[in-house]
Amino acid sequence: MKGFMTKIFCIAAPAADAGKTTVSVNLAAAFAALDQNTLLVECDARNRCIEAAVIDPPADAPGLDRVIADAGDAVNFMVPTCIEHFRVLAAGPGPGWAAIEPDRSVFSEISGQDLDVMVINAPEKSGALMEAAVCGADVLILPVRLDLEAAGNISGLLETYKNFLEQVAAFRQKVSAGPSSVRILINGCDDAAEAEAVLGPEVFEAIARLCLPVCIAEDERLHEAMVFGKPVVCHDIISPGAVAFLELAGLWTDIEEIRMEEKKDQIT
Amino acid sequence: MKLARKEIIQACEKQMLKMLVKNLDKSAVKALIREKYDLSPGEDLLFHGGDIAVENNEVVYKLDFSLRVGMTVMVDREGEYVDIRASQKNLSEPPEDGQDSVSGDDSRQLASDIARMLSEINQ
């Protein structure tokens, strides 16, 4: 993938609490740890990604709002993180982020910045920006949090994802573009067997082949990392969360073997 | 003087409660329910949230659950109320008419729809 066109990943979900920010920050950091020149783009004006990826985040950092308003080149607003090759473009406090023109491919404009990977965190409330992110992405990842609360209402959960996919299909039809691959990422389960227990065997069987082969387990180290403004690969690279995200990033890179100890030495 | 962000504290508290629930001995909780309320909970013991509180000068974690319980309501031939008591029937068994629950059918259909839609996009 390195030295080729920027691969754009959009992380989206129909509702809050699916784990979009966690997945976005840690997947982007994992790509960077695998030597991919990576940009994490935040579409949420609350700037959750920059808080979760930067130890001392600048208050109200300008970012995507200024790019959309044509007030400067994206590279001027990219914030470095504790990992080499990993920068964040915040949503920014300005009103511009919500006022994107319908036909503008803002993420393609940003992708021309010598980037191997762009990961976009696209919350459901970001409206037209989410539409632009979904349509501009090569891969759309839908995190699904399968925890105890979800287990109580599986049909309600599935209904929201079905409605969301109908929305994605409508976006694709409108612009005749969009992600060539859409995959479900199971979040909050140790493995596929636990996901099957929560969803029930028949539901799991129906969607299993469309799920990514890595599950993101509930992991204390992962949550600690987010609180301290460090992606988990920077916080504790041998924790299960870090290993899961490196495995996930490895699916889209040409690195056949992830040498954990070597990476650990480089980062620490 | 603010020393920490409240959203971080709240997120950590929420996470801690979830971890606590995940590691809770559900069968022991069900046994307590049987003992204290004379009810037979089914398989669905669902966590809805929790809180940190003080009880008898000690920190306690309040975990809110809902559960399905089997109840038998008895009416006589005149339609008058006779009694209501805990049922011994196993709620995890399908209904006697052999039909699966409506929500189970819904889930399977929705999962199939999602799979179809994803396959169409991924083609």
CSV table of C-alpha atoms in Angstrom, one decimal:
chain,number,residue,atom,x,y,z
A,1,MET,CA,0.0,0.0,0.0
A,2,LYS,CA,2.9,2.4,0.8
A,3,GLY,CA,3.7,4.9,-2.0
A,4,PHE,CA,0.4,4.2,-3.7
A,5,MET,CA,-2.8,6.2,-3.6
A,6,THR,CA,-4.3,7.1,-0.2
A,7,LYS,CA,-6.6,4.4,1.0
A,8,ILE,CA,-9.6,6.0,2.7
A,9,PHE,CA,-11.4,4.3,5.6
A,10,CYS,CA,-14.6,5.7,7.0
A,11,ILE,CA,-15.7,4.6,10.4
A,12,ALA,CA,-19.5,5.1,10.8
A,13,ALA,CA,-22.4,3.8,12.7
A,14,PRO,CA,-26.1,4.6,13.0
A,15,ALA,CA,-26.0,5.5,16.7
A,16,ALA,CA,-23.7,6.7,19.5
A,17,ASP,CA,-21.7,4.4,21.7
A,18,ALA,CA,-20.8,1.9,18.9
A,19,GLY,CA,-17.1,2.6,19.5
A,20,LYS,CA,-16.4,4.8,16.4
A,21,THR,CA,-13.9,7.1,18.1
A,22,THR,CA,-12.1,4.2,19.8
A,23,VAL,CA,-11.9,2.3,16.5
A,24,SER,CA,-10.9,5.4,14.5
A,25,VAL,CA,-8.1,6.5,16.8
A,26,ASN,CA,-6.7,3.0,17.4
A,27,LEU,CA,-6.9,1.8,13.9
A,28,ALA,CA,-5.3,4.9,12.6
A,29,ALA,CA,-2.5,4.6,15.2
A,30,ALA,CA,-2.0,0.9,14.3
A,31,PHE,CA,-1.6,1.8,10.6
A,32,ALA,CA,1.0,4.4,11.6
A,33,ALA,CA,2.8,1.9,13.8
A,34,LEU,CA,3.0,-0.3,10.7
A,35,ASP,CA,4.9,2.6,9.0
A,36,GLN,CA,1.9,3.9,7.0
A,37,ASN,CA,1.8,7.7,6.7
A,38,THR,CA,-1.6,8.1,8.4
A,39,LEU,CA,-4.1,11.0,8.9
A,40,LEU,CA,-7.1,10.7,11.2
A,41,VAL,CA,-9.9,13.0,10.3
A,42,GLU,CA,-12.4,14.0,12.9
A,43,CYS,CA,-15.9,15.0,11.7
A,44,ASP,CA,-17.3,15.5,15.2
A,45,ALA,CA,-17.2,19.1,16.4
A,46,ARG,CA,-16.7,17.8,19.9
A,47,ASN,CA,-13.2,16.9,18.8
A,48,ARG,CA,-13.2,13.5,20.5
A,49,CYS,CA,-10.5,12.0,18.3
A,50,ILE,CA,-8.0,14.7,19.0
A,51,GLU,CA,-8.6,14.3,22.8
A,52,ALA,CA,-8.1,10.6,22.5
A,53,ALA,CA,-5.0,10.7,20.3
A,54,VAL,CA,-3.1,13.7,21.6
A,55,ILE,CA,-1.7,13.9,25.2
A,56,ASP,CA,-2.2,17.7,25.5
A,57,PRO,CA,-4.8,18.5,22.9
A,58,PRO,CA,-4.9,22.2,21.7
A,59,ALA,CA,-8.2,23.7,22.7
A,60,ASP,CA,-10.6,24.3,19.8
A,61,ALA,CA,-7.9,23.4,17.3
A,62,PRO,CA,-8.9,24.6,13.8
A,63,GLY,CA,-9.1,21.8,11.2
A,64,LEU,CA,-11.7,20.5,8.8
A,65,ASP,CA,-13.9,23.6,9.3
A,66,ARG,CA,-11.1,25.7,7.8
A,67,VAL,CA,-10.4,23.3,5.0
A,68,ILE,CA,-14.1,23.3,4.0
A,69,ALA,CA,-14.2,27.1,4.2
A,70,ASP,CA,-11.2,27.3,1.9
A,71,ALA,CA,-9.3,29.1,4.6
A,72,GLY,CA,-6.1,27.1,4.3
A,73,ASP,CA,-4.5,23.9,3.2
A,74,ALA,CA,-5.3,20.8,5.3
A,75,VAL,CA,-1.6,20.2,6.0
A,76,ASN,CA,-1.5,23.5,8.0
A,77,PHE,CA,-4.0,22.1,10.5
A,78,MET,CA,-2.7,18.6,11.0
A,79,VAL,CA,-1.7,18.0,14.6
A,80,PRO,CA,1.1,15.6,15.3
A,81,THR,CA,0.7,12.7,17.9
A,82,CYS,CA,3.0,10.6,20.0
A,83,ILE,CA,3.5,8.2,17.0
A,84,GLU,CA,5.6,9.0,14.0
A,85,HIS,CA,3.6,9.0,10.7
A,86,PHE,CA,0.4,9.7,12.6
A,87,ARG,CA,-1.4,13.1,12.5
A,88,VAL,CA,-4.9,14.2,13.4
A,89,LEU,CA,-7.1,16.7,11.5
A,90,ALA,CA,-9.6,18.0,14.1
A,91,ALA,CA,-13.2,19.0,13.1
A,92,GLY,CA,-12.6,22.5,14.3
A,93,PRO,CA,-14.9,24.9,16.1
A,94,GLY,CA,-16.1,26.9,13.1
A,95,PRO,CA,-19.5,26.6,11.4
A,96,GLY,CA,-17.9,25.5,8.1
A,97,TRP,CA,-17.9,21.8,8.9
A,98,ALA,CA,-21.6,21.5,8.7
A,99,ALA,CA,-21.9,23.6,5.6
A,100,ILE,CA,-20.2,21.4,3.0
A,101,GLU,CA,-21.4,21.7,-0.5
A,102,PRO,CA,-23.2,18.5,-1.7
A,103,ASP,CA,-20.9,17.8,-4.6
A,104,ARG,CA,-17.7,18.5,-2.9
A,105,SER,CA,-15.2,15.7,-2.4
A,106,VAL,CA,-13.4,17.3,0.5
A,107,PHE,CA,-11.7,14.1,1.6
A,108,SER,CA,-10.3,13.4,-1.9
A,109,GLU,CA,-8.8,16.9,-1.7
A,110,ILE,CA,-7.1,16.2,1.6
A,111,SER,CA,-5.9,12.8,0.4
A,112,GLY,CA,-3.4,14.4,-1.9
A,113,GLN,CA,-1.1,15.1,1.0
A,114,ASP,CA,1.5,12.3,0.7
A,115,LEU,CA,-0.7,10.0,2.8
A,116,ASP,CA,-0.9,6.2,2.7
A,117,VAL,CA,-4.0,5.9,4.8
A,118,MET,CA,-6.8,8.3,5.9
A,119,VAL,CA,-9.2,7.2,8.6
A,120,ILE,CA,-12.3,9.3,9.0
A,121,ASN,CA,-14.4,9.3,12.1
A,122,ALA,CA,-17.9,10.1,10.8
A,123,PRO,CA,-20.5,10.4,13.6
A,124,GLU,CA,-24.1,10.0,12.5
A,125,LYS,CA,-24.9,13.6,13.5
A,126,SER,CA,-22.3,15.1,11.1
A,127,GLY,CA,-25.0,15.1,8.4
A,128,ALA,CA,-23.7,16.1,5.0
A,129,LEU,CA,-20.1,15.5,6.1
A,130,MET,CA,-20.9,11.9,7.0
A,131,GLU,CA,-22.4,11.5,3.5
A,132,ALA,CA,-19.2,12.9,2.0
A,133,ALA,CA,-17.1,10.7,4.2
A,134,VAL,CA,-19.1,7.5,3.3
A,135,CYS,CA,-19.0,8.4,-0.5
A,136,GLY,CA,-15.3,9.3,-0.4
A,137,ALA,CA,-14.2,6.1,1.3
A,138,ASP,CA,-12.7,3.0,-0.2
A,139,VAL,CA,-13.7,0.9,2.9
A,140,LEU,CA,-16.6,1.6,5.2
A,141,ILE,CA,-16.3,0.0,8.6
A,142,LEU,CA,-19.4,-0.3,10.8
A,143,PRO,CA,-18.5,-1.0,14.4
A,144,VAL,CA,-21.3,-2.9,16.3
A,145,ARG,CA,-21.0,-2.9,20.1
A,146,LEU,CA,-22.3,-6.2,21.3
A,147,ASP,CA,-22.4,-5.7,25.1
A,148,LEU,CA,-24.9,-6.5,27.7
A,149,GLU,CA,-27.1,-3.6,26.8
A,150,ALA,CA,-27.2,-4.6,23.1
A,151,ALA,CA,-28.0,-8.2,24.1
A,152,GLY,CA,-31.3,-7.1,25.4
A,153,ASN,CA,-32.5,-5.7,22.1
A,154,ILE,CA,-30.8,-7.4,19.2
A,155,SER,CA,-33.7,-6.8,16.8
A,156,GLY,CA,-33.7,-3.1,17.6
A,157,LEU,CA,-29.9,-3.0,17.0
A,158,LEU,CA,-30.2,-4.8,13.7
A,159,GLU,CA,-33.0,-2.5,12.7
A,160,THR,CA,-30.9,0.6,13.1
A,161,TYR,CA,-28.0,-0.9,11.1
A,162,LYS,CA,-30.4,-1.9,8.3
A,163,ASN,CA,-31.8,1.6,8.2
A,164,PHE,CA,-28.3,3.0,8.1
A,165,LEU,CA,-27.3,0.7,5.2
A,166,GLU,CA,-30.3,1.8,3.3
A,167,GLN,CA,-29.0,5.4,3.8
A,168,VAL,CA,-25.6,4.3,2.6
A,169,ALA,CA,-27.1,2.7,-0.5
A,170,ALA,CA,-29.0,5.9,-1.2
A,171,PHE,CA,-25.8,7.9,-0.9
A,172,ARG,CA,-24.0,5.6,-3.4
A,173,GLN,CA,-26.9,5.8,-5.8
A,174,LYS,CA,-26.9,9.6,-5.7
A,175,VAL,CA,-23.3,10.1,-6.5
A,176,SER,CA,-22.5,6.9,-8.3
A,177,ALA,CA,-19.5,6.4,-6.0
A,178,GLY,CA,-18.8,5.2,-2.5
A,179,PRO,CA,-17.0,2.4,-0.7
A,180,SER,CA,-16.3,-0.8,-2.6
A,181,SER,CA,-16.2,-2.7,0.7
A,182,VAL,CA,-18.4,-2.4,3.7
A,183,ARG,CA,-17.5,-4.6,6.7
A,184,ILE,CA,-18.9,-5.1,10.2
A,185,LEU,CA,-16.5,-4.8,13.1
A,186,ILE,CA,-17.6,-6.6,16.3
A,187,ASN,CA,-16.8,-4.5,19.3
A,188,GLY,CA,-17.1,-5.4,22.9
A,189,CYS,CA,-16.7,-9.2,22.5
A,190,ASP,CA,-13.6,-11.3,23.2
A,191,ASP,CA,-14.1,-13.4,20.1
A,192,ALA,CA,-16.5,-14.7,17.4
A,193,ALA,CA,-17.9,-17.3,19.9
A,194,GLU,CA,-19.0,-14.6,22.3
A,195,ALA,CA,-20.5,-12.6,19.5
A,196,GLU,CA,-22.5,-15.7,18.4
A,197,ALA,CA,-23.7,-16.1,22.0
A,198,VAL,CA,-25.0,-12.5,22.1
A,199,LEU,CA,-26.5,-12.5,18.7
A,200,GLY,CA,-27.8,-16.0,18.6
A,201,PRO,CA,-26.5,-18.7,16.2
A,202,GLU,CA,-28.9,-17.9,13.3
A,203,VAL,CA,-28.3,-14.2,13.3
A,204,PHE,CA,-24.6,-14.6,13.6
A,205,GLU,CA,-24.5,-17.1,10.8
A,206,ALA,CA,-26.3,-14.7,8.5
A,207,ILE,CA,-23.8,-11.9,9.0
A,208,ALA,CA,-20.6,-13.7,10.0
A,209,ARG,CA,-19.0,-13.7,6.5
A,210,LEU,CA,-19.4,-9.9,6.3
A,211,CYS,CA,-17.7,-9.3,9.7
A,212,LEU,CA,-14.0,-8.5,9.9
A,213,PRO,CA,-12.0,-11.5,11.2
A,214,VAL,CA,-10.9,-9.5,14.3
A,215,CYS,CA,-13.1,-8.7,17.3
A,216,ILE,CA,-12.3,-5.8,19.6
A,217,ALA,CA,-12.6,-7.1,23.1
A,218,GLU,CA,-13.6,-5.0,26.2
A,219,ASP,CA,-10.1,-4.1,27.3
A,220,GLU,CA,-9.1,-2.0,30.3
A,221,ARG,CA,-5.8,-1.0,28.7
A,222,LEU,CA,-7.6,0.2,25.6
A,223,HIS,CA,-10.0,2.4,27.7
A,224,GLU,CA,-7.1,3.8,29.8
A,225,ALA,CA,-5.2,4.7,26.7
A,226,MET,CA,-8.1,6.8,25.4
A,227,VAL,CA,-8.5,8.6,28.7
A,228,PHE,CA,-4.8,9.6,28.6
A,229,GLY,CA,-4.8,10.8,25.0
A,230,LYS,CA,-2.7,7.9,23.8
A,231,PRO,CA,-3.8,5.3,21.2
A,232,VAL,CA,-3.4,1.8,22.7
A,233,VAL,CA,-0.4,0.9,20.6
A,234,CYS,CA,1.4,3.8,22.3
A,235,HIS,CA,0.0,3.0,25.7
A,236,ASP,CA,0.6,-0.8,25.9
A,237,ILE,CA,1.5,-2.4,22.6
A,238,ILE,CA,1.2,-6.0,24.0
A,239,SER,CA,-2.3,-5.6,25.4
A,240,PRO,CA,-5.1,-7.5,23.6
A,241,GLY,CA,-6.5,-4.2,22.3
A,242,ALA,CA,-3.2,-3.2,20.7
A,243,VAL,CA,-2.8,-6.6,19.2
A,244,ALA,CA,-6.3,-6.6,17.8
A,245,PHE,CA,-5.9,-3.2,16.1
A,246,LEU,CA,-2.5,-4.1,14.7
A,247,GLU,CA,-4.0,-7.3,13.3
A,248,LEU,CA,-6.9,-5.2,11.8
A,249,ALA,CA,-4.5,-2.7,10.2
A,250,GLY,CA,-2.4,-5.6,9.0
A,251,LEU,CA,-5.4,-6.8,6.9
A,252,TRP,CA,-5.0,-3.8,4.6
A,253,THR,CA,-1.2,-3.5,4.4
A,254,ASP,CA,1.3,-5.6,2.6
A,255,ILE,CA,3.2,-6.4,5.8
A,256,GLU,CA,2.9,-10.1,6.2
A,257,GLU,CA,4.3,-10.4,9.7
A,258,ILE,CA,3.9,-7.9,12.5
A,259,ARG,CA,6.9,-8.1,14.6
A,260,MET,CA,5.5,-6.9,18.0
A,261,GLU,CA,8.8,-6.7,19.9
A,262,GLU,CA,10.5,-4.7,17.2
A,263,LYS,CA,7.5,-2.2,17.0
A,264,LYS,CA,7.5,-2.0,20.8
A,265,ASP,CA,11.2,-0.9,20.8
A,266,GLN,CA,10.5,1.7,18.1
A,267,ILE,CA,7.5,3.3,19.9
A,268,THR,CA,8.9,3.3,23.4
B,1,MET,CA,-10.9,24.8,40.2
B,2,LYS,CA,-11.3,21.9,37.7
B,3,LEU,CA,-8.7,19.2,37.9
B,4,ALA,CA,-10.2,16.6,35.5
B,5,ARG,CA,-12.7,16.5,32.7
B,6,LYS,CA,-16.1,15.3,33.9
B,7,GLU,CA,-16.7,13.3,30.7
B,8,ILE,CA,-13.6,11.3,31.3
B,9,ILE,CA,-14.6,10.5,34.9
B,10,GLN,CA,-18.1,9.6,33.7
B,11,ALA,CA,-16.8,7.3,30.9
B,12,CYS,CA,-14.5,5.5,33.4
B,13,GLU,CA,-17.3,5.0,35.9
B,14,LYS,CA,-19.5,3.6,33.2
B,15,GLN,CA,-16.8,1.3,31.9
B,16,MET,CA,-16.1,0.1,35.5
B,17,LEU,CA,-19.7,-0.7,36.1
B,18,LYS,CA,-19.9,-2.6,32.8
B,19,MET,CA,-16.8,-4.7,33.7
B,20,LEU,CA,-18.3,-5.4,37.1
B,21,VAL,CA,-21.5,-6.6,35.5
B,22,LYS,CA,-19.6,-8.7,33.0
B,23,ASN,CA,-17.8,-10.5,35.8
B,24,LEU,CA,-20.9,-10.9,38.0
B,25,ASP,CA,-21.9,-14.5,38.9
B,26,LYS,CA,-25.4,-14.4,37.2
B,27,SER,CA,-26.4,-17.8,38.6
B,28,ALA,CA,-25.7,-16.5,42.2
B,29,VAL,CA,-27.8,-13.4,41.4
B,30,LYS,CA,-30.7,-15.6,40.2
B,31,ALA,CA,-30.4,-17.7,43.3
B,32,LEU,CA,-30.7,-14.6,45.4
B,33,ILE,CA,-33.8,-13.5,43.5
B,34,ARG,CA,-35.3,-16.9,44.0
B,35,GLU,CA,-34.5,-16.8,47.7
B,36,LYS,CA,-35.6,-13.3,48.4
B,37,TYR,CA,-38.6,-12.9,46.1
B,38,ASP,CA,-39.6,-16.5,45.4
B,39,LEU,CA,-39.4,-15.8,41.6
B,40,SER,CA,-37.9,-18.0,38.9
B,41,PRO,CA,-36.0,-15.7,36.5
B,42,GLY,CA,-35.5,-16.9,32.9
B,43,GLU,CA,-32.3,-16.6,30.9
B,44,ASP,CA,-32.7,-12.8,30.3
B,45,LEU,CA,-31.1,-10.9,33.1
B,46,LEU,CA,-30.5,-7.6,31.4
B,47,PHE,CA,-28.2,-4.8,32.6
B,48,HIS,CA,-29.7,-1.3,32.2
B,49,GLY,CA,-27.2,0.9,34.0
B,50,GLY,CA,-25.8,1.5,37.4
B,51,ASP,CA,-24.5,4.0,39.9
B,52,ILE,CA,-22.0,4.5,42.6
B,53,ALA,CA,-23.6,5.2,46.0
B,54,VAL,CA,-23.0,5.2,49.7
B,55,GLU,CA,-24.8,2.7,51.9
B,56,ASN,CA,-24.1,2.4,55.6
B,57,ASN,CA,-21.1,4.6,55.2
B,58,GLU,CA,-19.6,2.3,52.6
B,59,VAL,CA,-19.2,2.7,48.9
B,60,VAL,CA,-21.6,0.4,47.0
B,61,TYR,CA,-22.1,-0.2,43.3
B,62,LYS,CA,-25.8,-0.2,42.3
B,63,LEU,CA,-26.4,-2.4,39.3
B,64,ASP,CA,-29.8,-2.1,37.6
B,65,PHE,CA,-31.2,-5.2,36.0
B,66,SER,CA,-34.5,-6.2,34.5
B,67,LEU,CA,-35.4,-9.8,34.2
B,68,ARG,CA,-38.1,-12.0,32.7
B,69,VAL,CA,-40.0,-13.9,35.3
B,70,GLY,CA,-42.7,-16.5,34.8
B,71,MET,CA,-46.0,-15.4,36.4
B,72,THR,CA,-49.1,-17.5,36.6
B,73,VAL,CA,-52.3,-15.4,36.9
B,74,MET,CA,-55.4,-17.4,37.9
B,75,VAL,CA,-59.0,-16.4,37.2
B,76,ASP,CA,-62.1,-18.5,37.9
B,77,ARG,CA,-64.9,-19.4,35.5
B,78,GLU,CA,-66.6,-16.1,36.3
B,79,GLY,CA,-63.5,-14.2,35.2
B,80,GLU,CA,-62.7,-13.2,38.8
B,81,TYR,CA,-59.2,-12.9,40.1
B,82,VAL,CA,-58.1,-15.9,42.2
B,83,ASP,CA,-54.4,-15.7,42.6
B,84,ILE,CA,-51.1,-14.6,41.1
B,85,ARG,CA,-47.9,-16.5,41.8
B,86,ALA,CA,-44.5,-17.3,40.4
B,87,SER,CA,-44.6,-19.8,37.6
B,88,GLN,CA,-42.2,-22.8,37.5
B,89,LYS,CA,-42.3,-22.9,33.7
B,90,ASN,CA,-39.0,-22.5,31.9
B,91,LEU,CA,-39.1,-19.2,30.0
B,92,SER,CA,-36.2,-20.2,27.8
B,93,GLU,CA,-38.3,-22.9,26.1
B,94,PRO,CA,-40.3,-21.9,23.0
B,95,PRO,CA,-44.0,-21.3,23.3
B,96,GLU,CA,-46.2,-24.5,23.3
B,97,ASP,CA,-47.6,-23.8,19.9
B,98,GLY,CA,-44.1,-24.5,18.5
B,99,GLN,CA,-43.7,-21.0,17.0
B,100,ASP,CA,-40.6,-19.0,17.8
B,101,SER,CA,-40.9,-15.7,19.3
B,102,VAL,CA,-41.8,-12.7,17.1
B,103,SER,CA,-38.6,-10.9,18.0
B,104,GLY,CA,-36.5,-14.0,17.0
B,105,ASP,CA,-38.1,-14.0,13.6
B,106,ASP,CA,-37.5,-10.3,13.2
B,107,SER,CA,-33.9,-10.6,14.1
B,108,ARG,CA,-33.3,-13.4,11.6
B,109,GLN,CA,-35.1,-11.5,8.8
B,110,LEU,CA,-33.2,-8.3,9.7
B,111,ALA,CA,-29.8,-10.1,9.7
B,112,SER,CA,-30.6,-11.6,6.3
B,113,ASP,CA,-31.6,-8.2,4.9
B,114,ILE,CA,-28.3,-6.7,6.3
B,115,ALA,CA,-26.3,-9.5,4.7
B,116,ARG,CA,-28.0,-9.0,1.4
B,117,MET,CA,-27.4,-5.3,1.4
B,118,LEU,CA,-23.8,-5.6,2.4
B,119,SER,CA,-23.2,-8.3,-0.3
B,120,GLU,CA,-24.7,-6.0,-3.0
B,121,ILE,CA,-22.3,-3.2,-2.0
B,122,ASN,CA,-19.3,-5.5,-1.8
B,123,GLN,CA,-19.9,-7.0,-5.2
